[in-house]
Amino acid sequence: MEQLNNDICYQALKTRDRRFDGRFYTAVLTTGIFCRPICPAVTPKRVNVEFYPSAEAAIAHGFRPCLRCRPEAAPGSPASAGVHATVARAVRLIDEGALEDGSIAGLADRLGVGDRHLRRIFKEHTGVTPQEHAKARRLLRARQLIVDSNLTMTEIADIAGFGSLRRFNDAMKQAYGQAPTAFRRGIKTKTPTQSGSSDPFAPRNDDLILRLRARQPFDADYLLAFFRARAIPGLEAVRERTYARGFKMGSGVGLMICHFTPDQSGVEVILRGPAREAVLEIGARVRRLFDLDADVPSITAQFADDLLLAPLVQKRPGLRVPGCWDRFELAMRAVLGQQVSVAAARTLAGRIVARFGEALPDDLVADTGVTHLFPAPETLVGQELMPVGLTTRRAQTLSDVIDLFAAPDCDQKSGDELIDAMTAIKGIGPWTLNYFGLRGLGDPDAFPAADLGILKASAMGGGPDKPKPLDELSENWRPWRAYAAQYLWSALEGE
């Protein structure tokens, strides 16, 4: 997709082009309100609007979010995510609360840059300072939780980081011109009791409900099929339109049930258990797990004239790159999947979960098929892995991966640093590194050119059947080679 300018933005606004939803926001000078390009309101005159790359930028310039089109519910903007790797990581850390109790200097230290440099590149790519982004995100996520969850106002004030209900009410009135309770008029926020239901995945009265929208189009069916084929026994359960797994946040455990909406507009997340305060982090993880914010228009445009990929895009518009719940878990999956079938890797992972994973409470997971958590790296350090069916070499590689992720500073490593560290481990080659980058790090340009399935799909479509020429061809697909890989894998359906 071509780079945005004011003329393109205004044309998209006039036609309410959904391809641009989340890519820019329109601020109306005469009303002081900003909207998504799909807003149903009357289109303002060209001289009365300004365009911003993110909702946070519009808020920082004094505009209020529209109550009709709800900018806080738009798919994640590429501008907000940051095209610069450091900015992307900074946005993620801020959204996870890095500036709630910390400082810009502390955030810059975590990123390995100076605080002045961080401020400069952050504003360059997002249009706002890190502090302005954090303040705006607090307001946007609060309104999202008001409308898209069944949390109480007190819970939302605490989770969104306002510190007190009074500060929450004052901030929302100032930003939106209305009290928070006004946004819930006519909205059903309580889930009916399902205690008599025989469906263990049905919501209970005390479950937390969070609704997450996806950038359109969204191929939910392919995602579910992908996760169903790779679901680790005891760890995950995948049914028709449902994905479930246990999770642990701090000392609390819970059950997450994701229902894909029938209209494929997004995902309704049910959270069961005591870890309600982690709803924002869980929501962010779910968005990455299912790639809800993929820049579909740019990806589609990149492949539109490619002889190998264009037919696959036409067949499955809105295809996503399946992500991961946890980087360590995905690194283990990648090593287990080396040179074996998907089913064999799934079996080996299931044995590790059953042998070393923490068992979940029966009242939390009864009849769901979910029984354990994936073991933490600290739990696996020094454990004998060969009895689950591994060769000596594969067991040693896994042990080295475990030691890497169990190190105290591992959480502070960037994606590039993790890749470098894994490269040094004997038994990890280009395929594993690219697969980990593709799913574990969410790198949109990772491409495992030596993957046998990708090579087979390429040959089926008239493309190269050897890694080197395919890798050379993939240069035409940058920076979306991970999506090219996923489209090629999709060509093998039914094979």
PDB file of N, CA, C and O in Angstrom, residues 187-246:
ATOM      1  N   ILE A 187     -25.832  -1.203  27.474  1.00  0.00           N
ATOM      2  CA  ILE A 187     -24.875  -2.266  27.186  1.00  0.00           C
ATOM      3  C   ILE A 187     -24.984  -3.350  28.239  1.00  0.00           C
ATOM      4  O   ILE A 187     -24.954  -3.078  29.434  1.00  0.00           O
ATOM      5  N   LYS A 188     -25.110  -4.585  27.811  1.00  0.00           N
ATOM      6  CA  LYS A 188     -25.172  -5.707  28.734  1.00  0.00           C
ATOM      7  C   LYS A 188     -23.765  -6.080  29.157  1.00  0.00           C
ATOM      8  O   LYS A 188     -22.930  -6.443  28.339  1.00  0.00           O
ATOM      9  N   THR A 189     -23.452  -5.948  30.428  1.00  0.00           N
ATOM     10  CA  THR A 189     -22.093  -6.194  30.901  1.00  0.00           C
ATOM     11  C   THR A 189     -21.996  -7.414  31.790  1.00  0.00           C
ATOM     12  O   THR A 189     -20.913  -7.857  32.116  1.00  0.00           O
ATOM     13  N   LYS A 190     -23.091  -7.976  32.241  1.00  0.00           N
ATOM     14  CA  LYS A 190     -23.045  -9.165  33.087  1.00  0.00           C
ATOM     15  C   LYS A 190     -23.376 -10.403  32.272  1.00  0.00           C
ATOM     16  O   LYS A 190     -24.313 -10.421  31.478  1.00  0.00           O
ATOM     17  N   THR A 191     -22.626 -11.419  32.474  1.00  0.00           N
ATOM     18  CA  THR A 191     -22.842 -12.680  31.775  1.00  0.00           C
ATOM     19  C   THR A 191     -23.842 -13.516  32.548  1.00  0.00           C
ATOM     20  O   THR A 191     -23.706 -13.680  33.757  1.00  0.00           O
ATOM     21  N   PRO A 192     -24.866 -14.061  31.892  1.00  0.00           N
ATOM     22  CA  PRO A 192     -25.830 -14.884  32.613  1.00  0.00           C
ATOM     23  C   PRO A 192     -25.185 -16.131  33.184  1.00  0.00           C
ATOM     24  O   PRO A 192     -24.241 -16.685  32.623  1.00  0.00           O
ATOM     25  N   THR A 193     -25.667 -16.562  34.301  1.00  0.00           N
ATOM     26  CA  THR A 193     -25.130 -17.760  34.950  1.00  0.00           C
ATOM     27  C   THR A 193     -25.324 -18.976  34.060  1.00  0.00           C
ATOM     28  O   THR A 193     -26.392 -19.206  33.519  1.00  0.00           O
ATOM     29  N   GLN A 194     -24.269 -19.749  33.922  1.00  0.00           N
ATOM     30  CA  GLN A 194     -24.329 -20.946  33.086  1.00  0.00           C
ATOM     31  C   GLN A 194     -24.059 -22.199  33.914  1.00  0.00           C
ATOM     32  O   GLN A 194     -23.548 -23.196  33.418  1.00  0.00           O
ATOM     33  N   SER A 195     -24.358 -22.114  35.198  1.00  0.00           N
ATOM     34  CA  SER A 195     -24.011 -23.225  36.083  1.00  0.00           C
ATOM     35  C   SER A 195     -24.691 -24.531  35.677  1.00  0.00           C
ATOM     36  O   SER A 195     -24.173 -25.610  35.929  1.00  0.00           O
ATOM     37  N   GLY A 196     -25.836 -24.428  35.022  1.00  0.00           N
ATOM     38  CA  GLY A 196     -26.527 -25.636  34.609  1.00  0.00           C
ATOM     39  C   GLY A 196     -26.131 -26.117  33.231  1.00  0.00           C
ATOM     40  O   GLY A 196     -26.616 -27.135  32.761  1.00  0.00           O
ATOM     41  N   SER A 197     -25.247 -25.383  32.563  1.00  0.00           N
ATOM     42  CA  SER A 197     -24.851 -25.746  31.213  1.00  0.00           C
ATOM     43  C   SER A 197     -23.888 -26.929  31.238  1.00  0.00           C
ATOM     44  O   SER A 197     -23.042 -27.051  32.117  1.00  0.00           O
ATOM     45  N   SER A 198     -24.008 -27.793  30.236  1.00  0.00           N
ATOM     46  CA  SER A 198     -23.103 -28.932  30.125  1.00  0.00           C
ATOM     47  C   SER A 198     -21.845 -28.563  29.351  1.00  0.00           C
ATOM     48  O   SER A 198     -20.933 -29.386  29.231  1.00  0.00           O
ATOM     49  N   ASP A 199     -21.791 -27.355  28.816  1.00  0.00           N
ATOM     50  CA  ASP A 199     -20.644 -26.904  28.039  1.00  0.00           C
ATOM     51  C   ASP A 199     -19.613 -26.265  28.964  1.00  0.00           C
ATOM     52  O   ASP A 199     -19.859 -25.192  29.519  1.00  0.00           O
ATOM     53  N   PRO A 200     -18.443 -26.900  29.161  1.00  0.00           N
ATOM     54  CA  PRO A 200     -17.447 -26.334  30.078  1.00  0.00           C
ATOM     55  C   PRO A 200     -16.820 -25.046  29.560  1.00  0.00           C
ATOM     56  O   PRO A 200     -16.163 -24.327  30.313  1.00  0.00           O
ATOM     57  N   PHE A 201     -17.034 -24.747  28.267  1.00  0.00           N
ATOM     58  CA  PHE A 201     -16.470 -23.527  27.690  1.00  0.00           C
ATOM     59  C   PHE A 201     -17.466 -22.370  27.703  1.00  0.00           C
ATOM     60  O   PHE A 201     -17.142 -21.270  27.266  1.00  0.00           O
ATOM     61  N   ALA A 202     -18.676 -22.609  28.187  1.00  0.00           N
ATOM     62  CA  ALA A 202     -19.676 -21.552  28.279  1.00  0.00           C
ATOM     63  C   ALA A 202     -19.324 -20.623  29.435  1.00  0.00           C
ATOM     64  O   ALA A 202     -18.788 -21.056  30.452  1.00  0.00           O
ATOM     65  N   PRO A 203     -19.615 -19.333  29.318  1.00  0.00           N
ATOM     66  CA  PRO A 203     -19.267 -18.389  30.388  1.00  0.00           C
ATOM     67  C   PRO A 203     -20.063 -18.624  31.664  1.00  0.00           C
ATOM     68  O   PRO A 203     -21.240 -18.964  31.617  1.00  0.00           O
ATOM     69  N   ARG A 204     -19.390 -18.454  32.779  1.00  0.00           N
ATOM     70  CA  ARG A 204     -20.029 -18.509  34.084  1.00  0.00           C
ATOM     71  C   ARG A 204     -20.307 -17.097  34.583  1.00  0.00           C
ATOM     72  O   ARG A 204     -19.758 -16.126  34.066  1.00  0.00           O
ATOM     73  N   ASN A 205     -21.090 -17.017  35.627  1.00  0.00           N
ATOM     74  CA  ASN A 205     -21.505 -15.710  36.122  1.00  0.00           C
ATOM     75  C   ASN A 205     -20.340 -14.863  36.620  1.00  0.00           C
ATOM     76  O   ASN A 205     -20.360 -13.638  36.523  1.00  0.00           O
ATOM     77  N   ASP A 206     -19.296 -15.516  37.166  1.00  0.00           N
ATOM     78  CA  ASP A 206     -18.185 -14.748  37.711  1.00  0.00           C
ATOM     79  C   ASP A 206     -17.001 -14.653  36.760  1.00  0.00           C
ATOM     80  O   ASP A 206     -15.919 -14.204  37.148  1.00  0.00           O
ATOM     81  N   ASP A 207     -17.175 -15.058  35.499  1.00  0.00           N
ATOM     82  CA  ASP A 207     -16.100 -14.928  34.522  1.00  0.00           C
ATOM     83  C   ASP A 207     -15.947 -13.480  34.069  1.00  0.00           C
ATOM     84  O   ASP A 207     -16.917 -12.715  34.034  1.00  0.00           O
ATOM     85  N   LEU A 208     -14.728 -13.125  33.715  1.00  0.00           N
ATOM     86  CA  LEU A 208     -14.470 -11.821  33.113  1.00  0.00           C
ATOM     87  C   LEU A 208     -14.553 -11.982  31.604  1.00  0.00           C
ATOM     88  O   LEU A 208     -14.005 -12.929  31.039  1.00  0.00           O
ATOM     89  N   ILE A 209     -15.226 -11.065  30.932  1.00  0.00           N
ATOM     90  CA  ILE A 209     -15.400 -11.123  29.480  1.00  0.00           C
ATOM     91  C   ILE A 209     -14.703  -9.922  28.858  1.00  0.00           C
ATOM     92  O   ILE A 209     -14.894  -8.783  29.287  1.00  0.00           O
ATOM     93  N   LEU A 210     -13.895 -10.174  27.837  1.00  0.00           N
ATOM     94  CA  LEU A 210     -13.207  -9.102  27.109  1.00  0.00           C
ATOM     95  C   LEU A 210     -13.381  -9.347  25.617  1.00  0.00           C
ATOM     96  O   LEU A 210     -13.112 -10.440  25.127  1.00  0.00           O
ATOM     97  N   ARG A 211     -13.817  -8.322  24.899  1.00  0.00           N
ATOM     98  CA  ARG A 211     -14.042  -8.454  23.454  1.00  0.00           C
ATOM     99  C   ARG A 211     -12.931  -7.735  22.699  1.00  0.00           C
ATOM    100  O   ARG A 211     -12.691  -6.541  22.928  1.00  0.00           O
ATOM    101  N   LEU A 212     -12.275  -8.440  21.796  1.00  0.00           N
ATOM    102  CA  LEU A 212     -11.163  -7.894  21.019  1.00  0.00           C
ATOM    103  C   LEU A 212     -11.508  -7.924  19.539  1.00  0.00           C
ATOM    104  O   LEU A 212     -11.837  -8.982  19.002  1.00  0.00           O
ATOM    105  N   ARG A 213     -11.420  -6.788  18.897  1.00  0.00           N
ATOM    106  CA  ARG A 213     -11.731  -6.710  17.474  1.00  0.00           C
ATOM    107  C   ARG A 213     -10.474  -6.944  16.628  1.00  0.00           C
ATOM    108  O   ARG A 213      -9.377  -6.623  17.052  1.00  0.00           O
ATOM    109  N   ALA A 214     -10.678  -7.456  15.427  1.00  0.00           N
ATOM    110  CA  ALA A 214      -9.573  -7.743  14.508  1.00  0.00           C
ATOM    111  C   ALA A 214      -9.664  -6.831  13.298  1.00  0.00           C
ATOM    112  O   ALA A 214     -10.758  -6.492  12.845  1.00  0.00           O
ATOM    113  N   ARG A 215      -8.495  -6.447  12.791  1.00  0.00           N
ATOM    114  CA  ARG A 215      -8.479  -5.723  11.518  1.00  0.00           C
ATOM    115  C   ARG A 215      -9.056  -6.643  10.443  1.00  0.00           C
ATOM    116  O   ARG A 215      -8.734  -7.825  10.382  1.00  0.00           O
ATOM    117  N   GLN A 216      -9.893  -6.105   9.603  1.00  0.00           N
ATOM    118  CA  GLN A 216     -10.568  -6.900   8.579  1.00  0.00           C
ATOM    119  C   GLN A 216      -9.806  -6.862   7.255  1.00  0.00           C
ATOM    120  O   GLN A 216      -9.126  -5.887   6.947  1.00  0.00           O
ATOM    121  N   PRO A 217      -9.917  -7.927   6.438  1.00  0.00           N
ATOM    122  CA  PRO A 217     -10.600  -9.191   6.721  1.00  0.00           C
ATOM    123  C   PRO A 217      -9.779 -10.061   7.672  1.00  0.00           C
ATOM    124  O   PRO A 217      -8.574  -9.869   7.799  1.00  0.00           O
ATOM    125  N   PHE A 218     -10.454 -11.003   8.306  1.00  0.00           N
ATOM    126  CA  PHE A 218      -9.830 -11.828   9.339  1.00  0.00           C
ATOM    127  C   PHE A 218     -10.202 -13.283   9.097  1.00  0.00           C
ATOM    128  O   PHE A 218     -11.365 -13.661   9.216  1.00  0.00           O
ATOM    129  N   ASP A 219      -9.216 -14.090   8.732  1.00  0.00           N
ATOM    130  CA  ASP A 219      -9.450 -15.508   8.429  1.00  0.00           C
ATOM    131  C   ASP A 219      -9.322 -16.327   9.711  1.00  0.00           C
ATOM    132  O   ASP A 219      -8.277 -16.931   9.987  1.00  0.00           O
ATOM    133  N   ALA A 220     -10.385 -16.351  10.503  1.00  0.00           N
ATOM    134  CA  ALA A 220     -10.372 -17.071  11.777  1.00  0.00           C
ATOM    135  C   ALA A 220     -10.329 -18.582  11.568  1.00  0.00           C
ATOM    136  O   ALA A 220      -9.747 -19.314  12.377  1.00  0.00           O
ATOM    137  N   ASP A 221     -10.934 -19.058  10.497  1.00  0.00           N
ATOM    138  CA  ASP A 221     -11.001 -20.504  10.265  1.00  0.00           C
ATOM    139  C   ASP A 221      -9.605 -21.103  10.093  1.00  0.00           C
ATOM    140  O   ASP A 221      -9.303 -22.176  10.627  1.00  0.00           O
ATOM    141  N   TYR A 222      -8.744 -20.412   9.345  1.00  0.00           N
ATOM    142  CA  TYR A 222      -7.389 -20.925   9.149  1.00  0.00           C
ATOM    143  C   TYR A 222      -6.618 -20.942  10.470  1.00  0.00           C
ATOM    144  O   TYR A 222      -5.897 -21.898  10.769  1.00  0.00           O
ATOM    145  N   LEU A 223      -6.751 -19.880  11.271  1.00  0.00           N
ATOM    146  CA  LEU A 223      -6.078 -19.831  12.564  1.00  0.00           C
ATOM    147  C   LEU A 223      -6.482 -21.003  13.443  1.00  0.00           C
ATOM    148  O   LEU A 223      -5.635 -21.673  14.048  1.00  0.00           O
ATOM    149  N   LEU A 224      -7.775 -21.246  13.528  1.00  0.00           N
ATOM    150  CA  LEU A 224      -8.251 -22.337  14.370  1.00  0.00           C
ATOM    151  C   LEU A 224      -7.740 -23.688  13.876  1.00  0.00           C
ATOM    152  O   LEU A 224      -7.367 -24.547  14.678  1.00  0.00           O
ATOM    153  N   ALA A 225      -7.729 -23.881  12.563  1.00  0.00           N
ATOM    154  CA  ALA A 225      -7.223 -25.136  12.012  1.00  0.00           C
ATOM    155  C   ALA A 225      -5.737 -25.299  12.329  1.00  0.00           C
ATOM    156  O   ALA A 225      -5.277 -26.404  12.661  1.00  0.00           O
ATOM    157  N   PHE A 226      -4.984 -24.213  12.257  1.00  0.00           N
ATOM    158  CA  PHE A 226      -3.551 -24.254  12.557  1.00  0.00           C
ATOM    159  C   PHE A 226      -3.325 -24.653  14.010  1.00  0.00           C
ATOM    160  O   PHE A 226      -2.537 -25.549  14.314  1.00  0.00           O
ATOM    161  N   PHE A 227      -4.027 -23.993  14.925  1.00  0.00           N
ATOM    162  CA  PHE A 227      -3.838 -24.290  16.345  1.00  0.00           C
ATOM    163  C   PHE A 227      -4.394 -25.665  16.717  1.00  0.00           C
ATOM    164  O   PHE A 227      -3.863 -26.336  17.604  1.00  0.00           O
ATOM    165  N   ARG A 228      -5.443 -26.087  16.049  1.00  0.00           N
ATOM    166  CA  ARG A 228      -6.015 -27.406  16.341  1.00  0.00           C
ATOM    167  C   ARG A 228      -5.012 -28.512  15.997  1.00  0.00           C
ATOM    168  O   ARG A 228      -4.844 -29.470  16.759  1.00  0.00           O
ATOM    169  N   ALA A 229      -4.333 -28.369  14.871  1.00  0.00           N
ATOM    170  CA  ALA A 229      -3.370 -29.393  14.453  1.00  0.00           C
ATOM    171  C   ALA A 229      -2.164 -29.455  15.381  1.00  0.00           C
ATOM    172  O   ALA A 229      -1.501 -30.493  15.480  1.00  0.00           O
ATOM    173  N   ARG A 230      -1.875 -28.348  16.077  1.00  0.00           N
ATOM    174  CA  ARG A 230      -0.668 -28.278  16.910  1.00  0.00           C
ATOM    175  C   ARG A 230      -0.964 -28.198  18.401  1.00  0.00           C
ATOM    176  O   ARG A 230      -0.054 -27.974  19.200  1.00  0.00           O
ATOM    177  N   ALA A 231      -2.222 -28.366  18.780  1.00  0.00           N
ATOM    178  CA  ALA A 231      -2.597 -28.241  20.195  1.00  0.00           C
ATOM    179  C   ALA A 231      -1.889 -29.301  21.034  1.00  0.00           C
ATOM    180  O   ALA A 231      -1.974 -30.501  20.758  1.00  0.00           O
ATOM    181  N   ILE A 232      -1.181 -28.862  22.071  1.00  0.00           N
ATOM    182  CA  ILE A 232      -0.453 -29.782  22.944  1.00  0.00           C
ATOM    183  C   ILE A 232      -1.432 -30.399  23.933  1.00  0.00           C
ATOM    184  O   ILE A 232      -2.141 -29.679  24.644  1.00  0.00           O
ATOM    185  N   PRO A 233      -1.520 -31.732  23.996  1.00  0.00           N
ATOM    186  CA  PRO A 233      -2.459 -32.390  24.917  1.00  0.00           C
ATOM    187  C   PRO A 233      -2.241 -31.927  26.359  1.00  0.00           C
ATOM    188  O   PRO A 233      -1.115 -31.866  26.849  1.00  0.00           O
ATOM    189  N   GLY A 234      -3.327 -31.589  27.016  1.00  0.00           N
ATOM    190  CA  GLY A 234      -3.278 -31.139  28.398  1.00  0.00           C
ATOM    191  C   GLY A 234      -3.037 -29.657  28.544  1.00  0.00           C
ATOM    192  O   GLY A 234      -3.475 -29.052  29.525  1.00  0.00           O
ATOM    193  N   LEU A 235      -2.362 -29.038  27.568  1.00  0.00           N
ATOM    194  CA  LEU A 235      -2.071 -27.607  27.637  1.00  0.00           C
ATOM    195  C   LEU A 235      -3.131 -26.771  26.949  1.00  0.00           C
ATOM    196  O   LEU A 235      -3.514 -25.707  27.433  1.00  0.00           O
ATOM    197  N   GLU A 236      -3.610 -27.264  25.795  1.00  0.00           N
ATOM    198  CA  GLU A 236      -4.546 -26.499  24.974  1.00  0.00           C
ATOM    199  C   GLU A 236      -5.738 -27.362  24.580  1.00  0.00           C
ATOM    200  O   GLU A 236      -5.618 -28.579  24.467  1.00  0.00           O
ATOM    201  N   ALA A 237      -6.860 -26.710  24.351  1.00  0.00           N
ATOM    202  CA  ALA A 237      -8.047 -27.381  23.818  1.00  0.00           C
ATOM    203  C   ALA A 237      -8.594 -26.514  22.688  1.00  0.00           C
ATOM    204  O   ALA A 237      -8.822 -25.316  22.883  1.00  0.00           O
ATOM    205  N   VAL A 238      -8.775 -27.105  21.518  1.00  0.00           N
ATOM    206  CA  VAL A 238      -9.300 -26.368  20.369  1.00  0.00           C
ATOM    207  C   VAL A 238     -10.532 -27.086  19.855  1.00  0.00           C
ATOM    208  O   VAL A 238     -10.470 -28.254  19.457  1.00  0.00           O
ATOM    209  N   ARG A 239     -11.654 -26.373  19.916  1.00  0.00           N
ATOM    210  CA  ARG A 239     -12.910 -26.916  19.387  1.00  0.00           C
ATOM    211  C   ARG A 239     -13.376 -26.013  18.251  1.00  0.00           C
ATOM    212  O   ARG A 239     -12.693 -25.070  17.877  1.00  0.00           O
ATOM    213  N   GLU A 240     -14.573 -26.285  17.743  1.00  0.00           N
ATOM    214  CA  GLU A 240     -15.110 -25.429  16.690  1.00  0.00           C
ATOM    215  C   GLU A 240     -15.280 -24.006  17.221  1.00  0.00           C
ATOM    216  O   GLU A 240     -16.021 -23.763  18.159  1.00  0.00           O
ATOM    217  N   ARG A 241     -14.519 -23.065  16.641  1.00  0.00           N
ATOM    218  CA  ARG A 241     -14.565 -21.642  16.964  1.00  0.00           C
ATOM    219  C   ARG A 241     -14.099 -21.322  18.385  1.00  0.00           C
ATOM    220  O   ARG A 241     -14.364 -20.244  18.898  1.00  0.00           O
ATOM    221  N   THR A 242     -13.364 -22.236  19.039  1.00  0.00           N
ATOM    222  CA  THR A 242     -12.922 -22.008  20.417  1.00  0.00           C
ATOM    223  C   THR A 242     -11.488 -22.482  20.614  1.00  0.00           C
ATOM    224  O   THR A 242     -11.111 -23.564  20.164  1.00  0.00           O
ATOM    225  N   TYR A 243     -10.701 -21.643  21.283  1.00  0.00           N
ATOM    226  CA  TYR A 243      -9.346 -22.001  21.699  1.00  0.00           C
ATOM    227  C   TYR A 243      -9.243 -21.740  23.198  1.00  0.00           C
ATOM    228  O   TYR A 243      -9.636 -20.674  23.679  1.00  0.00           O
ATOM    229  N   ALA A 244      -8.703 -22.699  23.965  1.00  0.00           N
ATOM    230  CA  ALA A 244      -8.597 -22.545  25.418  1.00  0.00           C
ATOM    231  C   ALA A 244      -7.250 -23.027  25.906  1.00  0.00           C
ATOM    232  O   ALA A 244      -6.678 -23.966  25.345  1.00  0.00           O
ATOM    233  N   ARG A 245      -6.772 -22.399  26.982  1.00  0.00           N
ATOM    234  CA  ARG A 245      -5.545 -22.818  27.636  1.00  0.00           C
ATOM    235  C   ARG A 245      -5.497 -22.204  29.035  1.00  0.00           C
ATOM    236  O   ARG A 245      -6.182 -21.223  29.310  1.00  0.00           O
ATOM    237  N   GLY A 246      -4.694 -22.810  29.907  1.00  0.00           N
ATOM    238  CA  GLY A 246      -4.466 -22.234  31.216  1.00  0.00           C
ATOM    239  C   GLY A 246      -3.366 -21.189  31.143  1.00  0.00           C
ATOM    240  O   GLY A 246      -2.595 -21.136  30.184  1.00  0.00           O
TER     241      GLY A 246
END
